[in-house]
């Protein structure tokens, strides 16, 4: 049995090793390349495409067309503005979580405050200024600005102050406590903004 398997193995390996030993036919003699054909458009050409006689105007006065085809934006501009604040607040939150340096934290707070100032001016004396979400944003803007200033001053004055008396506000433990409080406020604000409709 072993001899039979060895013979079969030798024969099959000899066939694979030899390969094809012959001449190939010349296929180029009978090969004819295809020539590109020109294709004509299915529709007829219109000379004055933009002429009013050829193109019907969109029925913008038809409510069906407006509601189905144009699909007006259902969210108000105020909600769109609110949604822009969510990533800003998340970045400030992450900055506190990651214990980023004062400069990075203050840059993110500055960007948030500039947007909050724009929002304040935009909706001043409008009904939106009475919304809870608006008031929460303005309150958070004020608190984050105060904390950013406190951190900057602490970094500047820490080498020269004792933490007793007036220097207590620059104590790192106090600043950490304030940052944790800001984190909680940011969480509440993000939840409020996401639920706004």
Short mmCIF file of N, CA and C in Angstrom, two decimals:
data_model
loop_
_atom_site.label_atom_id
_atom_site.label_comp_id
_atom_site.label_asym_id
_atom_site.label_seq_id
_atom_site.Cartn_x
_atom_site.Cartn_y
_atom_site.Cartn_z
N UNK A 1 0.83 -1.19 0.00
CA UNK A 1 0.00 0.00 0.00
C UNK A 1 0.87 1.25 0.00
N UNK A 2 1.96 1.18 0.80
CA UNK A 2 2.85 2.33 0.87
C UNK A 2 3.54 2.55 -0.46
N UNK A 3 3.86 1.45 -1.18
CA UNK A 3 4.51 1.58 -2.47
C UNK A 3 3.58 2.23 -3.48
N UNK A 4 2.30 1.88 -3.44
CA UNK A 4 1.31 2.42 -4.36
C UNK A 4 1.16 3.94 -4.14
N UNK A 5 1.10 4.37 -2.90
CA UNK A 5 0.98 5.79 -2.59
C UNK A 5 2.22 6.54 -3.04
N UNK A 6 3.39 5.93 -2.87
CA UNK A 6 4.64 6.57 -3.28
C UNK A 6 4.68 6.72 -4.79
N UNK A 7 4.20 5.72 -5.55
CA UNK A 7 4.21 5.79 -7.01
C UNK A 7 3.24 6.88 -7.49
N UNK A 8 2.06 6.94 -6.90
CA UNK A 8 1.07 7.98 -7.27
C UNK A 8 1.64 9.36 -6.98
N UNK A 9 2.31 9.49 -5.86
CA UNK A 9 2.90 10.78 -5.49
C UNK A 9 3.96 11.20 -6.50
N UNK A 10 4.80 10.25 -6.92
CA UNK A 10 5.87 10.56 -7.88
C UNK A 10 5.28 10.96 -9.23
N UNK A 11 4.23 10.26 -9.66
CA UNK A 11 3.62 10.57 -10.95
C UNK A 11 2.97 11.96 -10.94
N UNK A 12 2.25 12.26 -9.88
CA UNK A 12 1.58 13.58 -9.83
C UNK A 12 2.58 14.70 -9.72
N UNK A 13 3.64 14.53 -8.96
CA UNK A 13 4.65 15.60 -8.85
C UNK A 13 5.41 15.75 -10.15
N UNK A 14 5.61 14.68 -10.90
CA UNK A 14 6.30 14.77 -12.19
C UNK A 14 5.44 15.53 -13.19
N UNK A 15 4.12 15.33 -13.14
CA UNK A 15 3.22 16.05 -14.05
C UNK A 15 3.22 17.55 -13.75
N UNK A 16 3.23 17.89 -12.49
CA UNK A 16 3.22 19.31 -12.11
C UNK A 16 4.54 19.97 -12.42
N UNK A 17 5.63 19.25 -12.30
CA UNK A 17 6.96 19.83 -12.52
C UNK A 17 7.19 20.09 -14.00
N UNK A 18 6.68 19.26 -14.89
CA UNK A 18 6.95 19.41 -16.31
C UNK A 18 6.24 20.61 -16.89
N UNK A 19 5.01 20.82 -16.54
CA UNK A 19 4.26 21.93 -17.10
C UNK A 19 3.86 21.66 -18.52
N UNK A 20 3.41 22.69 -19.25
CA UNK A 20 2.98 22.55 -20.63
C UNK A 20 4.20 22.62 -21.54
N UNK A 21 4.34 21.64 -22.40
CA UNK A 21 5.50 21.58 -23.30
C UNK A 21 4.98 21.55 -24.73
N UNK A 22 4.57 22.63 -25.28
CA UNK A 22 4.06 22.65 -26.65
C UNK A 22 4.03 24.07 -27.16
N UNK A 23 3.49 24.25 -28.32
CA UNK A 23 3.40 25.59 -28.88
C UNK A 23 1.96 26.06 -28.78
N UNK A 24 1.81 27.34 -28.53
CA UNK A 24 0.48 27.92 -28.41
C UNK A 24 0.02 28.43 -29.77
N UNK A 25 -1.27 28.36 -30.05
CA UNK A 25 -1.76 28.85 -31.34
C UNK A 25 -1.69 30.38 -31.40
N UNK A 26 -1.57 30.95 -32.58
CA UNK A 26 -1.53 32.40 -32.78
C UNK A 26 -2.96 32.91 -32.86
N UNK A 27 -3.42 33.57 -31.81
CA UNK A 27 -4.81 34.05 -31.76
C UNK A 27 -4.95 35.46 -32.31
N UNK A 28 -3.84 36.14 -32.58
CA UNK A 28 -3.94 37.53 -33.06
C UNK A 28 -4.41 37.61 -34.50
N UNK A 29 -4.23 36.55 -35.27
CA UNK A 29 -4.68 36.56 -36.67
C UNK A 29 -6.19 36.65 -36.77
N UNK A 30 -6.89 35.95 -35.94
CA UNK A 30 -8.34 35.93 -36.04
C UNK A 30 -9.01 36.97 -35.13
N UNK A 31 -8.23 37.75 -34.38
CA UNK A 31 -8.78 38.74 -33.45
C UNK A 31 -9.07 40.04 -34.18
N UNK A 32 -10.28 40.55 -34.06
CA UNK A 32 -10.65 41.83 -34.64
C UNK A 32 -11.10 42.74 -33.50
N UNK A 33 -10.36 43.86 -33.25
CA UNK A 33 -10.75 44.75 -32.14
C UNK A 33 -12.07 45.45 -32.46
N UNK A 34 -12.86 45.68 -31.42
CA UNK A 34 -14.14 46.35 -31.63
C UNK A 34 -13.91 47.85 -31.73
N UNK A 35 -14.66 48.48 -32.60
CA UNK A 35 -14.53 49.92 -32.78
C UNK A 35 -15.57 50.61 -31.90
N UNK A 36 -15.19 51.76 -31.33
CA UNK A 36 -16.16 52.48 -30.49
C UNK A 36 -17.31 53.02 -31.34
N UNK A 37 -18.50 52.86 -30.79
CA UNK A 37 -19.68 53.34 -31.49
C UNK A 37 -20.13 54.65 -30.86
N UNK A 38 -20.67 55.52 -31.65
CA UNK A 38 -21.20 56.77 -31.10
C UNK A 38 -22.63 56.53 -30.64
N UNK A 39 -22.94 57.09 -29.49
CA UNK A 39 -24.26 56.89 -28.91
C UNK A 39 -25.00 58.22 -28.96
N UNK A 40 -26.23 58.18 -29.41
CA UNK A 40 -27.04 59.40 -29.48
C UNK A 40 -27.94 59.46 -28.25
N UNK A 41 -28.19 60.68 -27.75
CA UNK A 41 -29.06 60.80 -26.57
C UNK A 41 -30.49 60.40 -26.90
N UNK A 42 -31.19 59.92 -25.88
CA UNK A 42 -32.56 59.47 -26.04
C UNK A 42 -33.50 60.67 -26.18
N UNK A 43 -33.20 61.76 -25.49
CA UNK A 43 -34.07 62.92 -25.52
C UNK A 43 -33.68 63.86 -26.67
N UNK A 44 -34.63 64.70 -27.03
CA UNK A 44 -34.35 65.67 -28.08
C UNK A 44 -33.73 66.91 -27.47
N UNK A 45 -32.88 67.55 -28.23
CA UNK A 45 -32.19 68.73 -27.74
C UNK A 45 -33.16 69.91 -27.74
N UNK A 46 -33.10 70.70 -26.67
CA UNK A 46 -33.94 71.88 -26.56
C UNK A 46 -33.04 73.10 -26.71
N UNK A 47 -33.39 73.97 -27.63
CA UNK A 47 -32.53 75.12 -27.89
C UNK A 47 -32.51 76.09 -26.71
N UNK A 48 -33.67 76.52 -26.28
CA UNK A 48 -33.75 77.48 -25.18
C UNK A 48 -34.25 76.76 -23.93
N UNK A 49 -33.31 76.12 -23.23
CA UNK A 49 -33.70 75.31 -22.07
C UNK A 49 -34.33 76.16 -20.97
N UNK A 50 -33.80 77.36 -20.78
CA UNK A 50 -34.27 78.20 -19.68
C UNK A 50 -35.43 79.11 -20.08
N UNK A 51 -35.98 78.92 -21.23
CA UNK A 51 -37.09 79.79 -21.64
C UNK A 51 -38.33 79.42 -20.84
N UNK A 52 -39.14 80.39 -20.49
CA UNK A 52 -40.33 80.11 -19.68
C UNK A 52 -41.34 79.20 -20.37
N UNK A 53 -41.29 79.15 -21.69
CA UNK A 53 -42.24 78.29 -22.41
C UNK A 53 -41.87 76.81 -22.29
N UNK A 54 -40.59 76.52 -22.09
CA UNK A 54 -40.12 75.14 -22.04
C UNK A 54 -40.17 74.53 -20.63
N UNK A 55 -39.86 75.33 -19.61
CA UNK A 55 -39.76 74.82 -18.23
C UNK A 55 -40.87 75.42 -17.38
N UNK A 56 -41.58 74.55 -16.67
CA UNK A 56 -42.65 75.03 -15.81
C UNK A 56 -42.05 75.53 -14.50
N UNK A 57 -42.54 76.63 -13.96
CA UNK A 57 -42.01 77.12 -12.68
C UNK A 57 -42.46 76.21 -11.53
N UNK A 58 -41.65 76.19 -10.48
CA UNK A 58 -42.00 75.38 -9.30
C UNK A 58 -43.23 75.98 -8.63
N UNK A 59 -44.18 75.13 -8.24
CA UNK A 59 -45.41 75.65 -7.61
C UNK A 59 -45.18 75.98 -6.13
N UNK A 60 -44.49 77.06 -5.87
CA UNK A 60 -44.15 77.41 -4.48
C UNK A 60 -45.36 77.85 -3.66
N UNK A 61 -46.44 78.22 -4.32
CA UNK A 61 -47.64 78.60 -3.59
C UNK A 61 -48.51 77.40 -3.23
N UNK A 62 -48.17 76.23 -3.75
CA UNK A 62 -48.92 75.01 -3.47
C UNK A 62 -48.37 74.39 -2.17
N UNK A 63 -49.18 74.31 -1.12
CA UNK A 63 -48.67 73.78 0.16
C UNK A 63 -48.19 72.34 0.09
N UNK A 64 -48.78 71.54 -0.79
CA UNK A 64 -48.34 70.15 -0.94
C UNK A 64 -46.91 70.10 -1.43
N UNK A 65 -46.61 70.91 -2.44
CA UNK A 65 -45.24 70.96 -2.97
C UNK A 65 -44.26 71.44 -1.89
N UNK A 66 -44.65 72.48 -1.19
CA UNK A 66 -43.76 73.06 -0.18
C UNK A 66 -43.51 72.07 0.96
N UNK A 67 -44.55 71.40 1.42
CA UNK A 67 -44.41 70.50 2.57
C UNK A 67 -43.74 69.18 2.22
N UNK A 68 -43.94 68.69 0.99
CA UNK A 68 -43.40 67.39 0.62
C UNK A 68 -42.05 67.52 -0.08
N UNK A 69 -41.99 68.36 -1.08
CA UNK A 69 -40.77 68.46 -1.88
C UNK A 69 -39.71 69.31 -1.18
N UNK A 70 -40.08 70.51 -0.77
CA UNK A 70 -39.09 71.39 -0.17
C UNK A 70 -38.77 71.02 1.28
N UNK A 71 -39.73 70.43 1.98
CA UNK A 71 -39.56 69.99 3.37
C UNK A 71 -38.93 71.09 4.22
N UNK A 72 -39.78 71.98 4.64
CA UNK A 72 -39.31 73.09 5.47
C UNK A 72 -38.67 72.56 6.74
N UNK A 73 -37.70 73.32 7.23
CA UNK A 73 -37.01 72.94 8.46
C UNK A 73 -37.98 73.07 9.63
N UNK A 74 -38.19 71.97 10.33
CA UNK A 74 -39.17 71.97 11.40
C UNK A 74 -38.60 72.51 12.72
N UNK A 75 -37.30 72.56 12.86
CA UNK A 75 -36.72 73.07 14.09
C UNK A 75 -36.54 74.58 13.98
N UNK A 76 -36.72 75.23 15.09
CA UNK A 76 -36.58 76.69 15.09
C UNK A 76 -35.10 77.06 15.10
N UNK A 77 -34.85 78.32 14.77
CA UNK A 77 -33.47 78.81 14.78
C UNK A 77 -32.90 78.76 16.20
N UNK A 78 -33.74 79.00 17.18
CA UNK A 78 -33.30 78.95 18.57
C UNK A 78 -32.77 77.56 18.94
N UNK A 79 -33.51 76.52 18.52
CA UNK A 79 -33.06 75.15 18.82
C UNK A 79 -31.76 74.82 18.08
N UNK A 80 -31.64 75.31 16.86
CA UNK A 80 -30.39 75.09 16.12
C UNK A 80 -29.23 75.77 16.85
N UNK A 81 -29.48 76.97 17.36
CA UNK A 81 -28.44 77.68 18.12
C UNK A 81 -28.08 76.93 19.40
N UNK A 82 -29.09 76.40 20.07
CA UNK A 82 -28.84 75.65 21.31
C UNK A 82 -27.98 74.41 21.05
N UNK A 83 -28.27 73.72 19.95
CA UNK A 83 -27.54 72.49 19.64
C UNK A 83 -26.05 72.74 19.39
N UNK A 84 -25.71 73.94 18.98
CA UNK A 84 -24.30 74.27 18.77
C UNK A 84 -23.53 74.36 20.08
N UNK A 85 -24.23 74.57 21.19
CA UNK A 85 -23.57 74.70 22.49
C UNK A 85 -23.20 73.35 23.10
N UNK A 86 -23.87 72.30 22.70
CA UNK A 86 -23.63 70.99 23.31
C UNK A 86 -22.17 70.55 23.14
N UNK A 87 -21.59 70.57 21.92
CA UNK A 87 -20.18 70.16 21.82
C UNK A 87 -19.22 71.08 22.58
N UNK A 88 -19.55 72.37 22.65
CA UNK A 88 -18.69 73.30 23.41
C UNK A 88 -18.66 72.92 24.89
N UNK A 89 -19.83 72.64 25.42
CA UNK A 89 -19.91 72.28 26.84
C UNK A 89 -19.24 70.93 27.10
N UNK A 90 -19.38 70.01 26.15
CA UNK A 90 -18.72 68.71 26.32
C UNK A 90 -17.20 68.85 26.34
N UNK A 91 -16.69 69.78 25.54
CA UNK A 91 -15.23 70.01 25.53
C UNK A 91 -14.75 70.61 26.84
N UNK A 92 -15.53 71.52 27.41
CA UNK A 92 -15.16 72.09 28.72
C UNK A 92 -15.21 71.00 29.79
N UNK A 93 -16.25 70.18 29.72
CA UNK A 93 -16.39 69.06 30.68
C UNK A 93 -15.18 68.12 30.58
N UNK A 94 -14.81 67.76 29.34
CA UNK A 94 -13.65 66.88 29.14
C UNK A 94 -12.36 67.54 29.63
N UNK A 95 -12.27 68.84 29.47
CA UNK A 95 -11.09 69.57 29.93
C UNK A 95 -10.95 69.47 31.45
N UNK A 96 -12.07 69.56 32.13
CA UNK A 96 -12.03 69.42 33.60
C UNK A 96 -11.70 67.98 33.98
N UNK A 97 -12.34 67.02 33.30
CA UNK A 97 -12.10 65.60 33.58
C UNK A 97 -10.63 65.23 33.38
N UNK A 98 -10.04 65.72 32.27
CA UNK A 98 -8.66 65.37 31.93
C UNK A 98 -7.63 66.23 32.66
N UNK A 99 -8.12 67.14 33.50
CA UNK A 99 -7.25 68.04 34.27
C UNK A 99 -6.26 68.77 33.34
N UNK A 100 -6.83 69.33 32.26
CA UNK A 100 -6.00 70.09 31.32
C UNK A 100 -5.48 71.35 31.98
N UNK A 101 -4.42 71.88 31.40
CA UNK A 101 -3.82 73.08 32.00
C UNK A 101 -4.75 74.28 31.86
N UNK A 102 -4.40 75.34 32.56
CA UNK A 102 -5.24 76.54 32.65
C UNK A 102 -5.48 77.14 31.26
N UNK A 103 -4.45 77.17 30.45
CA UNK A 103 -4.55 77.81 29.14
C UNK A 103 -5.57 77.10 28.24
N UNK A 104 -5.53 75.78 28.19
CA UNK A 104 -6.49 75.03 27.37
C UNK A 104 -7.92 75.19 27.89
N UNK A 105 -8.05 75.11 29.21
CA UNK A 105 -9.37 75.28 29.81
C UNK A 105 -9.92 76.66 29.49
N UNK A 106 -9.10 77.70 29.67
CA UNK A 106 -9.56 79.06 29.43
C UNK A 106 -9.89 79.31 27.97
N UNK A 107 -9.18 78.67 27.05
CA UNK A 107 -9.48 78.83 25.62
C UNK A 107 -10.87 78.27 25.31
N UNK A 108 -11.19 77.12 25.87
CA UNK A 108 -12.50 76.51 25.63
C UNK A 108 -13.61 77.33 26.27
N UNK A 109 -13.34 77.86 27.46
CA UNK A 109 -14.33 78.70 28.14
C UNK A 109 -14.52 80.01 27.37
N UNK A 110 -13.44 80.57 26.86
CA UNK A 110 -13.52 81.81 26.09
C UNK A 110 -14.40 81.63 24.85
N UNK A 111 -14.19 80.54 24.14
CA UNK A 111 -14.99 80.26 22.94
C UNK A 111 -16.46 80.10 23.30
N UNK A 112 -16.73 79.39 24.38
CA UNK A 112 -18.11 79.22 24.85
C UNK A 112 -18.73 80.56 25.22
N UNK A 113 -17.98 81.41 25.93
CA UNK A 113 -18.50 82.70 26.36
C UNK A 113 -18.77 83.64 25.19
N UNK A 114 -17.92 83.61 24.17
CA UNK A 114 -18.15 84.45 22.99
C UNK A 114 -19.46 84.04 22.30
N UNK A 115 -19.70 82.75 22.19
CA UNK A 115 -20.95 82.26 21.59
C UNK A 115 -22.14 82.60 22.47
N UNK A 116 -21.97 82.52 23.79
CA UNK A 116 -23.06 82.86 24.71
C UNK A 116 -23.38 84.36 24.61
N UNK A 117 -22.34 85.20 24.46
CA UNK A 117 -22.58 86.65 24.30
C UNK A 117 -23.36 86.92 23.02
N UNK A 118 -23.00 86.22 21.95
CA UNK A 118 -23.72 86.38 20.68
C UNK A 118 -25.18 85.97 20.85
N UNK A 119 -25.39 84.87 21.56
CA UNK A 119 -26.75 84.37 21.80
C UNK A 119 -27.54 85.38 22.64
N UNK A 120 -26.88 85.95 23.63
CA UNK A 120 -27.53 86.94 24.50
C UNK A 120 -28.01 88.14 23.66
N UNK A 121 -27.15 88.63 22.79
CA UNK A 121 -27.51 89.78 21.95
C UNK A 121 -28.61 89.41 20.94
N UNK A 122 -28.52 88.21 20.41
CA UNK A 122 -29.48 87.78 19.38
C UNK A 122 -30.90 87.66 19.93
N UNK A 123 -31.03 87.13 21.16
CA UNK A 123 -32.36 86.87 21.72
C UNK A 123 -32.76 87.84 22.83
N UNK A 124 -32.01 88.92 22.97
CA UNK A 124 -32.36 89.93 23.95
C UNK A 124 -33.71 90.54 23.59
N UNK A 125 -34.58 90.70 24.55
CA UNK A 125 -35.93 91.25 24.36
C UNK A 125 -36.80 90.39 23.43
N UNK A 126 -36.53 89.11 23.37
CA UNK A 126 -37.36 88.18 22.60
C UNK A 126 -37.90 87.13 23.57
N UNK A 127 -38.96 86.44 23.21
CA UNK A 127 -39.53 85.44 24.13
C UNK A 127 -38.53 84.35 24.53
N UNK A 128 -37.59 84.02 23.63
CA UNK A 128 -36.61 82.96 23.93
C UNK A 128 -35.74 83.31 25.14
N UNK A 129 -35.58 84.59 25.41
CA UNK A 129 -34.74 84.99 26.55
C UNK A 129 -35.36 84.61 27.89
N UNK A 130 -36.62 84.20 27.88
CA UNK A 130 -37.28 83.77 29.12
C UNK A 130 -37.26 82.25 29.28
N UNK A 131 -36.75 81.54 28.30
CA UNK A 131 -36.70 80.08 28.39
C UNK A 131 -35.68 79.65 29.44
N UNK A 132 -35.95 78.52 30.07
CA UNK A 132 -35.04 77.98 31.09
C UNK A 132 -33.69 77.66 30.47
N UNK A 133 -33.69 77.11 29.26
CA UNK A 133 -32.43 76.75 28.59
C UNK A 133 -31.57 77.98 28.36
N UNK A 134 -32.19 79.09 27.97
CA UNK A 134 -31.45 80.34 27.73
C UNK A 134 -30.84 80.85 29.04
N UNK A 135 -31.66 80.87 30.08
CA UNK A 135 -31.19 81.37 31.38
C UNK A 135 -30.07 80.49 31.92
N UNK A 136 -30.19 79.17 31.74
CA UNK A 136 -29.16 78.25 32.21
C UNK A 136 -27.84 78.50 31.47
N UNK A 137 -27.92 78.72 30.17
CA UNK A 137 -26.71 78.99 29.39
C UNK A 137 -26.03 80.27 29.86
N UNK A 138 -26.81 81.30 30.10
CA UNK A 138 -26.24 82.59 30.54
C UNK A 138 -25.61 82.46 31.92
N UNK A 139 -26.27 81.72 32.78
CA UNK A 139 -25.74 81.48 34.13
C UNK A 139 -24.44 80.69 34.06
N UNK A 140 -24.42 79.67 33.22
CA UNK A 140 -23.24 78.83 33.05
C UNK A 140 -22.09 79.63 32.42
N UNK A 141 -22.42 80.52 31.52
CA UNK A 141 -21.42 81.37 30.90
C UNK A 141 -20.74 82.25 31.95
N UNK A 142 -21.55 82.83 32.80
CA UNK A 142 -21.01 83.70 33.86
C UNK A 142 -20.14 82.92 34.83
N UNK A 143 -20.62 81.75 35.23
CA UNK A 143 -19.87 80.93 36.20
C UNK A 143 -18.55 80.44 35.61
N UNK A 144 -18.58 79.99 34.35
CA UNK A 144 -17.35 79.48 33.73
C UNK A 144 -16.34 80.61 33.52
N UNK A 145 -16.83 81.81 33.20
CA UNK A 145 -15.93 82.95 33.02
C UNK A 145 -15.25 83.31 34.34
N UNK A 146 -16.03 83.30 35.41
CA UNK A 146 -15.47 83.61 36.74
C UNK A 146 -14.42 82.57 37.14
N UNK A 147 -14.71 81.32 36.88
CA UNK A 147 -13.77 80.25 37.24
C UNK A 147 -12.50 80.30 36.38
N UNK A 148 -12.65 80.65 35.11
CA UNK A 148 -11.47 80.78 34.23
C UNK A 148 -10.57 81.91 34.73
N UNK A 149 -11.18 83.02 35.14
CA UNK A 149 -10.41 84.14 35.69
C UNK A 149 -9.72 83.73 36.99
N UNK A 150 -10.45 83.01 37.84
CA UNK A 150 -9.89 82.54 39.11
C UNK A 150 -8.68 81.64 38.88
N UNK A 151 -8.78 80.73 37.93
CA UNK A 151 -7.65 79.83 37.64
C UNK A 151 -6.45 80.60 37.11
N UNK A 152 -6.70 81.59 36.27
CA UNK A 152 -5.60 82.40 35.74
C UNK A 152 -4.90 83.17 36.84
N UNK A 153 -5.71 83.77 37.71
CA UNK A 153 -5.13 84.54 38.82
C UNK A 153 -4.38 83.63 39.78
N UNK A 154 -4.92 82.45 40.03
CA UNK A 154 -4.26 81.51 40.94
C UNK A 154 -2.91 81.10 40.38
N UNK A 155 -2.84 80.87 39.10
CA UNK A 155 -1.57 80.49 38.49
C UNK A 155 -0.56 81.64 38.59
N UNK A 156 -1.07 82.85 38.48
CA UNK A 156 -0.20 84.03 38.51
C UNK A 156 0.27 84.36 39.92
N UNK A 157 -0.65 84.30 40.90
CA UNK A 157 -0.34 84.76 42.26
C UNK A 157 0.05 83.67 43.24
N UNK A 158 -0.15 82.40 42.89
CA UNK A 158 0.15 81.30 43.83
C UNK A 158 1.54 81.36 44.45
N UNK A 159 2.58 81.66 43.71
CA UNK A 159 3.90 81.67 44.34
C UNK A 159 4.06 82.73 45.44
N UNK A 160 3.16 83.73 45.46
CA UNK A 160 3.34 84.86 46.38
C UNK A 160 2.33 84.90 47.51
N UNK A 161 1.37 83.97 47.54
CA UNK A 161 0.30 84.04 48.54
C UNK A 161 0.30 82.85 49.48
N UNK A 162 -0.12 83.14 50.69
CA UNK A 162 -0.41 82.06 51.63
C UNK A 162 -1.89 81.72 51.45
N UNK A 163 -2.25 80.47 51.73
CA UNK A 163 -3.63 80.07 51.50
C UNK A 163 -4.57 80.44 52.65
N UNK A 164 -4.09 81.14 53.63
CA UNK A 164 -4.95 81.59 54.71
C UNK A 164 -5.53 82.95 54.37
N UNK A 165 -6.67 83.31 54.92
CA UNK A 165 -7.27 84.62 54.72
C UNK A 165 -7.73 84.82 53.28
N UNK A 166 -7.29 85.94 52.68
CA UNK A 166 -7.72 86.29 51.32
C UNK A 166 -7.19 85.33 50.26
N UNK A 167 -6.06 84.69 50.56
CA UNK A 167 -5.46 83.76 49.60
C UNK A 167 -6.18 82.44 49.49
N UNK A 168 -7.20 82.22 50.34
CA UNK A 168 -7.92 80.96 50.35
C UNK A 168 -8.57 80.68 48.99
N UNK A 169 -9.06 81.72 48.33
CA UNK A 169 -9.77 81.49 47.06
C UNK A 169 -8.84 80.91 46.00
N UNK A 170 -7.53 81.09 46.14
CA UNK A 170 -6.57 80.55 45.17
C UNK A 170 -6.03 79.18 45.56
N UNK A 171 -6.52 78.66 46.67
CA UNK A 171 -6.08 77.35 47.14
C UNK A 171 -6.47 76.30 46.09
N UNK A 172 -5.53 75.41 45.70
CA UNK A 172 -5.85 74.39 44.69
C UNK A 172 -7.05 73.53 45.06
N UNK A 173 -7.24 73.25 46.35
CA UNK A 173 -8.40 72.45 46.77
C UNK A 173 -9.71 73.20 46.51
N UNK A 174 -9.69 74.50 46.75
CA UNK A 174 -10.88 75.32 46.49
C UNK A 174 -11.17 75.37 44.99
N UNK A 175 -10.14 75.51 44.19
CA UNK A 175 -10.33 75.56 42.74
C UNK A 175 -10.86 74.21 42.23
N UNK A 176 -10.33 73.11 42.75
CA UNK A 176 -10.83 71.78 42.37
C UNK A 176 -12.30 71.62 42.73
N UNK A 177 -12.66 72.14 43.90
CA UNK A 177 -14.05 72.08 44.35
C UNK A 177 -14.95 72.87 43.39
N UNK A 178 -14.49 74.05 42.99
CA UNK A 178 -15.24 74.89 42.05
C UNK A 178 -15.37 74.21 40.68
N UNK A 179 -14.29 73.54 40.23
CA UNK A 179 -14.32 72.83 38.95
C UNK A 179 -15.32 71.68 38.99
N UNK A 180 -15.36 70.97 40.11
CA UNK A 180 -16.33 69.87 40.25
C UNK A 180 -17.77 70.40 40.22
N UNK A 181 -17.97 71.54 40.86
CA UNK A 181 -19.30 72.15 40.84
C UNK A 181 -19.66 72.57 39.41
N UNK A 182 -18.69 73.12 38.66
CA UNK A 182 -18.93 73.51 37.27
C UNK A 182 -19.26 72.28 36.42
N UNK A 183 -18.58 71.16 36.69
CA UNK A 183 -18.85 69.92 35.96
C UNK A 183 -20.31 69.49 36.13
N UNK A 184 -20.80 69.58 37.35
CA UNK A 184 -22.19 69.21 37.63
C UNK A 184 -23.14 70.14 36.88
N UNK A 185 -22.82 71.43 36.88
CA UNK A 185 -23.66 72.40 36.16
C UNK A 185 -23.67 72.12 34.66
N UNK A 186 -22.50 71.76 34.12
CA UNK A 186 -22.40 71.46 32.69
C UNK A 186 -23.23 70.22 32.35
N UNK A 187 -23.16 69.19 33.20
CA UNK A 187 -23.97 67.98 32.97
C UNK A 187 -25.45 68.33 32.92
N UNK A 188 -25.89 69.15 33.88
CA UNK A 188 -27.30 69.55 33.92
C UNK A 188 -27.68 70.36 32.68
N UNK A 189 -26.78 71.26 32.26
CA UNK A 189 -27.06 72.11 31.10
C UNK A 189 -27.15 71.26 29.82
N UNK A 190 -26.23 70.32 29.66
CA UNK A 190 -26.24 69.46 28.46
C UNK A 190 -27.55 68.67 28.41
N UNK A 191 -27.95 68.13 29.54
CA UNK A 191 -29.22 67.38 29.60
C UNK A 191 -30.39 68.28 29.25
N UNK A 192 -30.39 69.50 29.76
CA UNK A 192 -31.45 70.44 29.48
C UNK A 192 -31.49 70.82 28.00
N UNK A 193 -30.32 71.03 27.40
CA UNK A 193 -30.25 71.42 25.98
C UNK A 193 -30.70 70.27 25.08
N UNK A 194 -30.36 69.05 25.45
CA UNK A 194 -30.77 67.90 24.64
C UNK A 194 -32.27 67.66 24.70
N UNK A 195 -32.88 68.01 25.81
CA UNK A 195 -34.32 67.80 25.97
C UNK A 195 -35.15 68.97 25.44
N UNK A 196 -34.49 70.10 25.11
CA UNK A 196 -35.22 71.27 24.63
C UNK A 196 -35.89 70.97 23.30
N UNK A 197 -37.11 71.44 23.14
CA UNK A 197 -37.80 71.29 21.86
C UNK A 197 -38.69 72.45 21.55
#
